[in-house]
């Protein structure tokens, strides 16, 4: 079974309280989502493989470690975009692939409407990013999309997850570790995470 890591940090807790608050406006919401993405990046990348290189300092030659593989960040559109910049602050060389997915509000089934990935995807460490892991349908489809293009080393980064979605991904993709800022209580009858933060895409982009 894959690993579930709920990243525990006072700054993440503090920013989550801003994100969850329904009175928080678009600008502050977007800023806090990005900042949590950045704080999580440190933990998510902890076990990335490194390789040794030789470096000449102003004093002498020494051996240093650098990332062994490229990193590709794959936000699930739209809401995933909200965490990308924060992660890129720590990994500025990361390439970005995009996958467009929306949930049918009646059936909760995901529908893919866009996909574009860098050619390095198969040999890269892939970080799929989406603030919300609810039923897990969108993430399952996104993982299948990158796997079908050759990706093998895949992690998921989210803000808030529901136990239902976590279980589904762990069952279907035991090779994909899950990193969340919070594991919430449940889904409600219309598939929203409780207590959650509402519709993340709408709150990020001011569409409601
Ligand atoms: C939201 C969210 C996830 C998905 C999670 O996207 O950003 O992609 O729902 O739900 P699931 O786990 O049940 O699939 P939404 O479909 O609202 O699209 P948007 O990001 O464009 O608003
Ligand atoms: N998508 C959201 O934006 N919020 C939820 O609570 C569930 C899915």
PDB file of C-alpha atoms and ligand atoms in Angstrom:
ATOM      1  CA  UNK A   1       0.000   0.000   0.000  1.00  0.00           C
ATOM      2  CA  UNK A   2       1.195   3.506  -0.716  1.00  0.00           C
ATOM      3  CA  UNK A   3       2.273   5.899   2.024  1.00  0.00           C
ATOM      4  CA  UNK A   4      -0.066   8.619   3.322  1.00  0.00           C
ATOM      5  CA  UNK A   5       1.850  11.553   4.818  1.00  0.00           C
ATOM      6  CA  UNK A   6      -0.090  14.332   6.518  1.00  0.00           C
ATOM      7  CA  UNK A   7       2.502  17.087   6.696  1.00  0.00           C
ATOM      8  CA  UNK A   8       2.460  18.437  10.227  1.00  0.00           C
ATOM      9  CA  UNK A   9       3.809  21.987  10.604  1.00  0.00           C
ATOM     10  CA  UNK A  10       2.566  25.022  12.566  1.00  0.00           C
ATOM     11  CA  UNK A  11       2.834  27.315   9.520  1.00  0.00           C
ATOM     12  CA  UNK A  12       0.755  24.907   7.440  1.00  0.00           C
ATOM     13  CA  UNK A  13      -1.876  24.742  10.212  1.00  0.00           C
ATOM     14  CA  UNK A  14      -1.960  28.536  10.426  1.00  0.00           C
ATOM     15  CA  UNK A  15      -2.353  28.993   6.671  1.00  0.00           C
ATOM     16  CA  UNK A  16      -4.984  26.235   6.485  1.00  0.00           C
ATOM     17  CA  UNK A  17      -7.110  28.189   8.959  1.00  0.00           C
ATOM     18  CA  UNK A  18      -7.061  31.110   6.491  1.00  0.00           C
ATOM     19  CA  UNK A  19      -7.831  28.852   3.538  1.00  0.00           C
ATOM     20  CA  UNK A  20     -10.748  27.117   5.277  1.00  0.00           C
ATOM     21  CA  UNK A  21     -12.347  30.387   6.438  1.00  0.00           C
ATOM     22  CA  UNK A  22     -15.259  31.276   4.143  1.00  0.00           C
ATOM     23  CA  UNK A  23     -14.601  34.991   4.748  1.00  0.00           C
ATOM     24  CA  UNK A  24     -11.140  34.803   3.110  1.00  0.00           C
ATOM     25  CA  UNK A  25     -11.133  36.627  -0.234  1.00  0.00           C
ATOM     26  CA  UNK A  26      -9.642  35.416  -3.530  1.00  0.00           C
ATOM     27  CA  UNK A  27      -6.311  37.197  -3.198  1.00  0.00           C
ATOM     28  CA  UNK A  28      -5.438  35.942   0.279  1.00  0.00           C
ATOM     29  CA  UNK A  29      -6.862  32.493  -0.501  1.00  0.00           C
ATOM     30  CA  UNK A  30      -4.631  32.171  -3.582  1.00  0.00           C
ATOM     31  CA  UNK A  31      -1.591  33.383  -1.683  1.00  0.00           C
ATOM     32  CA  UNK A  32      -2.120  30.960   1.217  1.00  0.00           C
ATOM     33  CA  UNK A  33      -2.718  27.972  -1.113  1.00  0.00           C
ATOM     34  CA  UNK A  34       0.549  28.728  -2.909  1.00  0.00           C
ATOM     35  CA  UNK A  35       2.437  29.156   0.341  1.00  0.00           C
ATOM     36  CA  UNK A  36       1.224  25.794   1.662  1.00  0.00           C
ATOM     37  CA  UNK A  37       2.332  24.242  -1.644  1.00  0.00           C
ATOM     38  CA  UNK A  38       5.809  25.653  -1.026  1.00  0.00           C
ATOM     39  CA  UNK A  39       5.947  24.465   2.567  1.00  0.00           C
ATOM     40  CA  UNK A  40       4.851  20.979   1.517  1.00  0.00           C
ATOM     41  CA  UNK A  41       7.438  20.804  -1.268  1.00  0.00           C
ATOM     42  CA  UNK A  42      10.211  20.454   1.299  1.00  0.00           C
ATOM     43  CA  UNK A  43       8.647  17.285   2.754  1.00  0.00           C
ATOM     44  CA  UNK A  44       7.502  15.799  -0.554  1.00  0.00           C
ATOM     45  CA  UNK A  45      10.956  15.987  -2.070  1.00  0.00           C
ATOM     46  CA  UNK A  46      12.721  14.552   0.973  1.00  0.00           C
ATOM     47  CA  UNK A  47      13.305  11.135  -0.646  1.00  0.00           C
ATOM     48  CA  UNK A  48      14.075  12.257  -4.199  1.00  0.00           C
ATOM     49  CA  UNK A  49      17.108  10.366  -5.538  1.00  0.00           C
ATOM     50  CA  UNK A  50      20.412  12.250  -5.717  1.00  0.00           C
ATOM     51  CA  UNK A  51      23.708  11.625  -7.489  1.00  0.00           C
ATOM     52  CA  UNK A  52      27.225  12.800  -6.698  1.00  0.00           C
ATOM     53  CA  UNK A  53      29.052  15.358  -8.830  1.00  0.00           C
ATOM     54  CA  UNK A  54      32.441  16.945  -8.517  1.00  0.00           C
ATOM     55  CA  UNK A  55      32.480  20.687  -7.773  1.00  0.00           C
ATOM     56  CA  UNK A  56      35.445  23.042  -7.545  1.00  0.00           C
ATOM     57  CA  UNK A  57      34.979  25.560  -4.749  1.00  0.00           C
ATOM     58  CA  UNK A  58      37.194  28.687  -4.525  1.00  0.00           C
ATOM     59  CA  UNK A  59      39.353  26.599  -2.156  1.00  0.00           C
ATOM     60  CA  UNK A  60      39.452  23.026  -3.489  1.00  0.00           C
ATOM     61  CA  UNK A  61      37.570  20.246  -5.278  1.00  0.00           C
ATOM     62  CA  UNK A  62      34.808  18.400  -3.474  1.00  0.00           C
ATOM     63  CA  UNK A  63      31.897  16.038  -4.067  1.00  0.00           C
ATOM     64  CA  UNK A  64      28.347  17.435  -3.958  1.00  0.00           C
ATOM     65  CA  UNK A  65      24.925  15.905  -4.391  1.00  0.00           C
ATOM     66  CA  UNK A  66      22.401  17.038  -6.994  1.00  0.00           C
ATOM     67  CA  UNK A  67      18.978  15.697  -7.969  1.00  0.00           C
ATOM     68  CA  UNK A  68      19.430  12.551 -10.056  1.00  0.00           C
ATOM     69  CA  UNK A  69      16.232  13.043 -12.051  1.00  0.00           C
ATOM     70  CA  UNK A  70      14.234  15.929 -13.422  1.00  0.00           C
ATOM     71  CA  UNK A  71      11.082  16.901 -11.567  1.00  0.00           C
ATOM     72  CA  UNK A  72       7.825  17.386 -13.457  1.00  0.00           C
ATOM     73  CA  UNK A  73       4.957  19.120 -11.662  1.00  0.00           C
ATOM     74  CA  UNK A  74       1.535  18.155 -13.035  1.00  0.00           C
ATOM     75  CA  UNK A  75      -1.314  20.336 -11.765  1.00  0.00           C
ATOM     76  CA  UNK A  76      -4.839  19.027 -12.292  1.00  0.00           C
ATOM     77  CA  UNK A  77      -6.660  22.025 -13.816  1.00  0.00           C
ATOM     78  CA  UNK A  78      -7.985  24.243 -12.620  1.00  0.00           C
ATOM     79  CA  UNK A  79      -7.362  24.165  -8.893  1.00  0.00           C
ATOM     80  CA  UNK A  80      -3.958  22.455  -9.077  1.00  0.00           C
ATOM     81  CA  UNK A  81      -2.516  25.593 -10.698  1.00  0.00           C
ATOM     82  CA  UNK A  82      -2.945  27.296  -7.338  1.00  0.00           C
ATOM     83  CA  UNK A  83      -0.076  25.313  -5.763  1.00  0.00           C
ATOM     84  CA  UNK A  84       2.422  25.272  -8.645  1.00  0.00           C
ATOM     85  CA  UNK A  85       4.242  28.564  -8.078  1.00  0.00           C
ATOM     86  CA  UNK A  86       4.804  27.756  -4.421  1.00  0.00           C
ATOM     87  CA  UNK A  87       6.421  24.431  -5.312  1.00  0.00           C
ATOM     88  CA  UNK A  88       8.487  26.014  -8.105  1.00  0.00           C
ATOM     89  CA  UNK A  89      10.100  28.370  -5.596  1.00  0.00           C
ATOM     90  CA  UNK A  90      11.863  25.320  -4.130  1.00  0.00           C
ATOM     91  CA  UNK A  91      12.328  23.471  -7.437  1.00  0.00           C
ATOM     92  CA  UNK A  92      12.809  26.234 -10.041  1.00  0.00           C
ATOM     93  CA  UNK A  93      14.107  23.812 -12.674  1.00  0.00           C
ATOM     94  CA  UNK A  94      10.935  21.685 -12.555  1.00  0.00           C
ATOM     95  CA  UNK A  95       9.036  21.355 -15.804  1.00  0.00           C
ATOM     96  CA  UNK A  96       5.256  21.609 -15.734  1.00  0.00           C
ATOM     97  CA  UNK A  97       2.741  19.321 -17.455  1.00  0.00           C
ATOM     98  CA  UNK A  98      -0.979  20.071 -17.383  1.00  0.00           C
ATOM     99  CA  UNK A  99      -4.029  17.879 -17.188  1.00  0.00           C
ATOM    100  CA  UNK A 100      -7.503  19.378 -17.412  1.00  0.00           C
ATOM    101  CA  UNK A 101     -10.173  17.536 -15.461  1.00  0.00           C
ATOM    102  CA  UNK A 102     -13.618  18.513 -14.253  1.00  0.00           C
ATOM    103  CA  UNK A 103     -16.057  16.565 -12.087  1.00  0.00           C
ATOM    104  CA  UNK A 104     -19.578  16.082 -13.384  1.00  0.00           C
ATOM    105  CA  UNK A 105     -21.592  17.621 -10.567  1.00  0.00           C
ATOM    106  CA  UNK A 106     -24.310  14.937 -10.809  1.00  0.00           C
ATOM    107  CA  UNK A 107     -22.307  11.753 -11.233  1.00  0.00           C
ATOM    108  CA  UNK A 108     -18.982  12.906  -9.642  1.00  0.00           C
ATOM    109  CA  UNK A 109     -17.239  11.250 -12.612  1.00  0.00           C
ATOM    110  CA  UNK A 110     -14.100  13.047 -13.876  1.00  0.00           C
ATOM    111  CA  UNK A 111     -13.835  14.216 -17.492  1.00  0.00           C
ATOM    112  CA  UNK A 112     -10.475  14.938 -19.087  1.00  0.00           C
ATOM    113  CA  UNK A 113     -10.454  17.957 -21.425  1.00  0.00           C
ATOM    114  CA  UNK A 114      -6.758  18.766 -21.819  1.00  0.00           C
ATOM    115  CA  UNK A 115      -3.373  17.069 -21.482  1.00  0.00           C
ATOM    116  CA  UNK A 116       0.131  18.287 -22.301  1.00  0.00           C
ATOM    117  CA  UNK A 117       3.310  16.885 -20.759  1.00  0.00           C
ATOM    118  CA  UNK A 118       7.039  17.485 -21.197  1.00  0.00           C
ATOM    119  CA  UNK A 119       8.859  14.754 -23.125  1.00  0.00           C
ATOM    120  CA  UNK A 120      10.987  13.941 -20.041  1.00  0.00           C
ATOM    121  CA  UNK A 121       7.898  12.608 -18.180  1.00  0.00           C
ATOM    122  CA  UNK A 122       8.833   8.859 -18.274  1.00  0.00           C
ATOM    123  CA  UNK A 123      12.234   9.318 -16.615  1.00  0.00           C
ATOM    124  CA  UNK A 124      11.236  12.123 -14.209  1.00  0.00           C
ATOM    125  CA  UNK A 125       9.952  12.309 -10.648  1.00  0.00           C
ATOM    126  CA  UNK A 126       6.345  13.385 -11.199  1.00  0.00           C
ATOM    127  CA  UNK A 127       4.433  15.469  -8.638  1.00  0.00           C
ATOM    128  CA  UNK A 128       0.699  15.493  -9.368  1.00  0.00           C
ATOM    129  CA  UNK A 129      -0.808  18.519  -7.658  1.00  0.00           C
ATOM    130  CA  UNK A 130      -4.446  19.200  -6.753  1.00  0.00           C
ATOM    131  CA  UNK A 131      -5.610  20.908  -3.544  1.00  0.00           C
ATOM    132  CA  UNK A 132      -8.646  18.594  -3.223  1.00  0.00           C
ATOM    133  CA  UNK A 133      -8.744  14.780  -2.998  1.00  0.00           C
ATOM    134  CA  UNK A 134     -12.470  14.049  -2.594  1.00  0.00           C
ATOM    135  CA  UNK A 135     -13.822  10.846  -4.195  1.00  0.00           C
ATOM    136  CA  UNK A 136     -10.409  10.337  -5.816  1.00  0.00           C
ATOM    137  CA  UNK A 137     -11.919  10.067  -9.305  1.00  0.00           C
ATOM    138  CA  UNK A 138      -9.984  13.024 -10.742  1.00  0.00           C
ATOM    139  CA  UNK A 139      -6.693  11.890  -9.234  1.00  0.00           C
ATOM    140  CA  UNK A 140      -7.197   8.299 -10.398  1.00  0.00           C
ATOM    141  CA  UNK A 141      -7.759   9.572 -13.950  1.00  0.00           C
ATOM    142  CA  UNK A 142      -4.735  11.904 -13.736  1.00  0.00           C
ATOM    143  CA  UNK A 143      -2.476   9.097 -12.475  1.00  0.00           C
ATOM    144  CA  UNK A 144      -3.683   6.842 -15.294  1.00  0.00           C
ATOM    145  CA  UNK A 145      -2.967   9.652 -17.782  1.00  0.00           C
ATOM    146  CA  UNK A 146       0.669  10.057 -16.690  1.00  0.00           C
ATOM    147  CA  UNK A 147       1.208   6.296 -16.325  1.00  0.00           C
ATOM    148  CA  UNK A 148      -0.094   5.728 -19.868  1.00  0.00           C
ATOM    149  CA  UNK A 149       2.624   8.165 -21.040  1.00  0.00           C
ATOM    150  CA  UNK A 150       5.348   6.219 -19.252  1.00  0.00           C
ATOM    151  CA  UNK A 151       5.611   7.930 -15.846  1.00  0.00           C
ATOM    152  CA  UNK A 152       6.786   5.536 -13.126  1.00  0.00           C
ATOM    153  CA  UNK A 153       7.941   7.653 -10.182  1.00  0.00           C
ATOM    154  CA  UNK A 154       4.757   9.476  -9.091  1.00  0.00           C
ATOM    155  CA  UNK A 155       3.742  11.332  -5.917  1.00  0.00           C
ATOM    156  CA  UNK A 156       0.526  13.228  -5.168  1.00  0.00           C
ATOM    157  CA  UNK A 157       0.471  16.577  -3.366  1.00  0.00           C
ATOM    158  CA  UNK A 158      -2.817  17.960  -2.029  1.00  0.00           C
ATOM    159  CA  UNK A 159      -4.144  20.297   0.615  1.00  0.00           C
ATOM    160  CA  UNK A 160      -7.182  18.523   1.967  1.00  0.00           C
ATOM    161  CA  UNK A 161      -8.193  14.897   1.492  1.00  0.00           C
ATOM    162  CA  UNK A 162     -11.199  12.775   2.413  1.00  0.00           C
ATOM    163  CA  UNK A 163     -10.680   9.229   3.734  1.00  0.00           C
ATOM    164  CA  UNK A 164     -12.802   7.880   0.840  1.00  0.00           C
ATOM    165  CA  UNK A 165     -10.449   9.346  -1.794  1.00  0.00           C
ATOM    166  CA  UNK A 166      -7.302   8.313   0.044  1.00  0.00           C
ATOM    167  CA  UNK A 167      -8.515   4.695   0.309  1.00  0.00           C
ATOM    168  CA  UNK A 168      -9.463   4.608  -3.360  1.00  0.00           C
ATOM    169  CA  UNK A 169      -6.055   5.854  -4.528  1.00  0.00           C
ATOM    170  CA  UNK A 170      -4.187   3.532  -2.161  1.00  0.00           C
ATOM    171  CA  UNK A 171      -6.207   0.590  -3.524  1.00  0.00           C
ATOM    172  CA  UNK A 172      -5.864   1.513  -7.216  1.00  0.00           C
ATOM    173  CA  UNK A 173      -2.333   2.947  -7.142  1.00  0.00           C
ATOM    174  CA  UNK A 174      -0.297   1.340  -4.350  1.00  0.00           C
ATOM    175  CA  UNK A 175       2.829   2.811  -5.970  1.00  0.00           C
ATOM    176  CA  UNK A 176       1.761   6.478  -5.569  1.00  0.00           C
ATOM    177  CA  UNK A 177       2.497   8.114  -2.210  1.00  0.00           C
ATOM    178  CA  UNK A 178       0.000  10.728  -1.004  1.00  0.00           C
ATOM    179  CA  UNK A 179       1.028  13.965   0.750  1.00  0.00           C
ATOM    180  CA  UNK A 180      -1.693  16.106   2.326  1.00  0.00           C
ATOM    181  CA  UNK A 181      -1.799  19.163   4.580  1.00  0.00           C
ATOM    182  CA  UNK A 182      -4.917  17.749   6.281  1.00  0.00           C
ATOM    183  CA  UNK A 183      -6.969  14.552   6.297  1.00  0.00           C
ATOM    184  CA  UNK A 184     -10.570  15.613   6.825  1.00  0.00           C
ATOM    185  CA  UNK A 185     -13.559  13.749   8.238  1.00  0.00           C
ATOM    186  CA  UNK A 186     -15.690  12.666   5.275  1.00  0.00           C
ATOM    187  CA  UNK A 187     -17.502  13.575   2.062  1.00  0.00           C
ATOM    188  CA  UNK A 188     -20.987  15.058   2.196  1.00  0.00           C
ATOM    189  CA  UNK A 189     -23.917  13.850   0.069  1.00  0.00           C
ATOM    190  CA  UNK A 190     -22.826  16.010  -2.898  1.00  0.00           C
ATOM    191  CA  UNK A 191     -19.196  14.933  -2.782  1.00  0.00           C
ATOM    192  CA  UNK A 192     -17.707  17.933  -0.968  1.00  0.00           C
ATOM    193  CA  UNK A 193     -15.056  17.432   1.694  1.00  0.00           C
ATOM    194  CA  UNK A 194     -16.215  18.050   5.292  1.00  0.00           C
ATOM    195  CA  UNK A 195     -15.125  20.362   6.905  1.00  0.00           C
ATOM    196  CA  UNK A 196     -13.076  21.122   3.770  1.00  0.00           C
ATOM    197  CA  UNK A 197     -12.766  24.557   2.230  1.00  0.00           C
ATOM    198  CA  UNK A 198     -15.582  24.634  -0.329  1.00  0.00           C
ATOM    199  CA  UNK A 199     -15.004  24.722  -4.085  1.00  0.00           C
ATOM    200  CA  UNK A 200     -11.279  25.332  -4.424  1.00  0.00           C
ATOM    201  CA  UNK A 201     -11.278  26.253  -8.127  1.00  0.00           C
ATOM    202  CA  UNK A 202     -14.034  28.817  -7.651  1.00  0.00           C
ATOM    203  CA  UNK A 203     -12.324  30.322  -4.605  1.00  0.00           C
ATOM    204  CA  UNK A 204      -8.941  30.510  -6.365  1.00  0.00           C
ATOM    205  CA  UNK A 205     -10.247  32.103  -9.529  1.00  0.00           C
ATOM    206  CA  UNK A 206     -13.232  34.050  -8.205  1.00  0.00           C
ATOM    207  CA  UNK A 207     -15.733  32.234 -10.389  1.00  0.00           C
ATOM    208  CA  UNK A 208     -18.583  32.130  -7.902  1.00  0.00           C
TER     209      UNK A 208
HETATM  210  C1  LIG B   1     -12.110  19.698  -7.986  1.00  0.00           C
HETATM  211  C2  LIG B   1     -10.725  19.524  -7.406  1.00  0.00           C
HETATM  212  C3  LIG B   1     -10.327  18.145  -7.883  1.00  0.00           C
HETATM  213  C4  LIG B   1     -11.642  17.411  -7.875  1.00  0.00           C
HETATM  214  C5  LIG B   1     -11.665  16.520  -6.670  1.00  0.00           C
HETATM  215  O1  LIG B   1     -12.050  20.051  -9.308  1.00  0.00           O
HETATM  216  O2  LIG B   1      -9.827  20.520  -7.791  1.00  0.00           O
HETATM  217  O3  LIG B   1      -9.756  18.138  -9.185  1.00  0.00           O
HETATM  218  O4  LIG B   1     -12.678  18.403  -7.774  1.00  0.00           O
HETATM  219  O5  LIG B   1     -12.795  15.733  -6.656  1.00  0.00           O
HETATM  220  P1  LIG B   1     -12.749  14.157  -6.826  1.00  0.00           P
HETATM  221  O6  LIG B   1     -11.676  13.666  -5.929  1.00  0.00           O
HETATM  222  O7  LIG B   1     -14.115  13.730  -6.360  1.00  0.00           O
HETATM  223  O8  LIG B   1     -12.525  13.837  -8.257  1.00  0.00           O
HETATM  224  P2  LIG B   1     -13.358  20.468 -10.144  1.00  0.00           P
HETATM  225  O9  LIG B   1     -13.911  19.293 -10.863  1.00  0.00           O
HETATM  226  O10 LIG B   1     -14.290  21.223  -9.273  1.00  0.00           O
HETATM  227  O11 LIG B   1     -12.752  21.383 -11.275  1.00  0.00           O
HETATM  228  P3  LIG B   1     -12.039  22.821 -11.162  1.00  0.00           P
HETATM  229  O12 LIG B   1     -10.713  22.613 -10.487  1.00  0.00           O
HETATM  230  O13 LIG B   1     -11.898  23.238 -12.575  1.00  0.00           O
HETATM  231  O14 LIG B   1     -12.928  23.740 -10.361  1.00  0.00           O
HETATM  232  N1  LIG B   2     -13.674  19.770  -5.089  1.00  0.00           N
HETATM  233  C1  LIG B   2     -13.601  20.917  -4.370  1.00  0.00           C
HETATM  234  O1  LIG B   2     -13.193  21.967  -4.887  1.00  0.00           O
HETATM  235  N2  LIG B   2     -13.982  20.867  -3.085  1.00  0.00           N
HETATM  236  C2  LIG B   2     -14.423  19.741  -2.495  1.00  0.00           C
HETATM  237  O2  LIG B   2     -14.766  19.775  -1.287  1.00  0.00           O
HETATM  238  C3  LIG B   2     -14.496  18.570  -3.261  1.00  0.00           C
HETATM  239  C4  LIG B   2     -14.097  18.604  -4.560  1.00  0.00           C
END
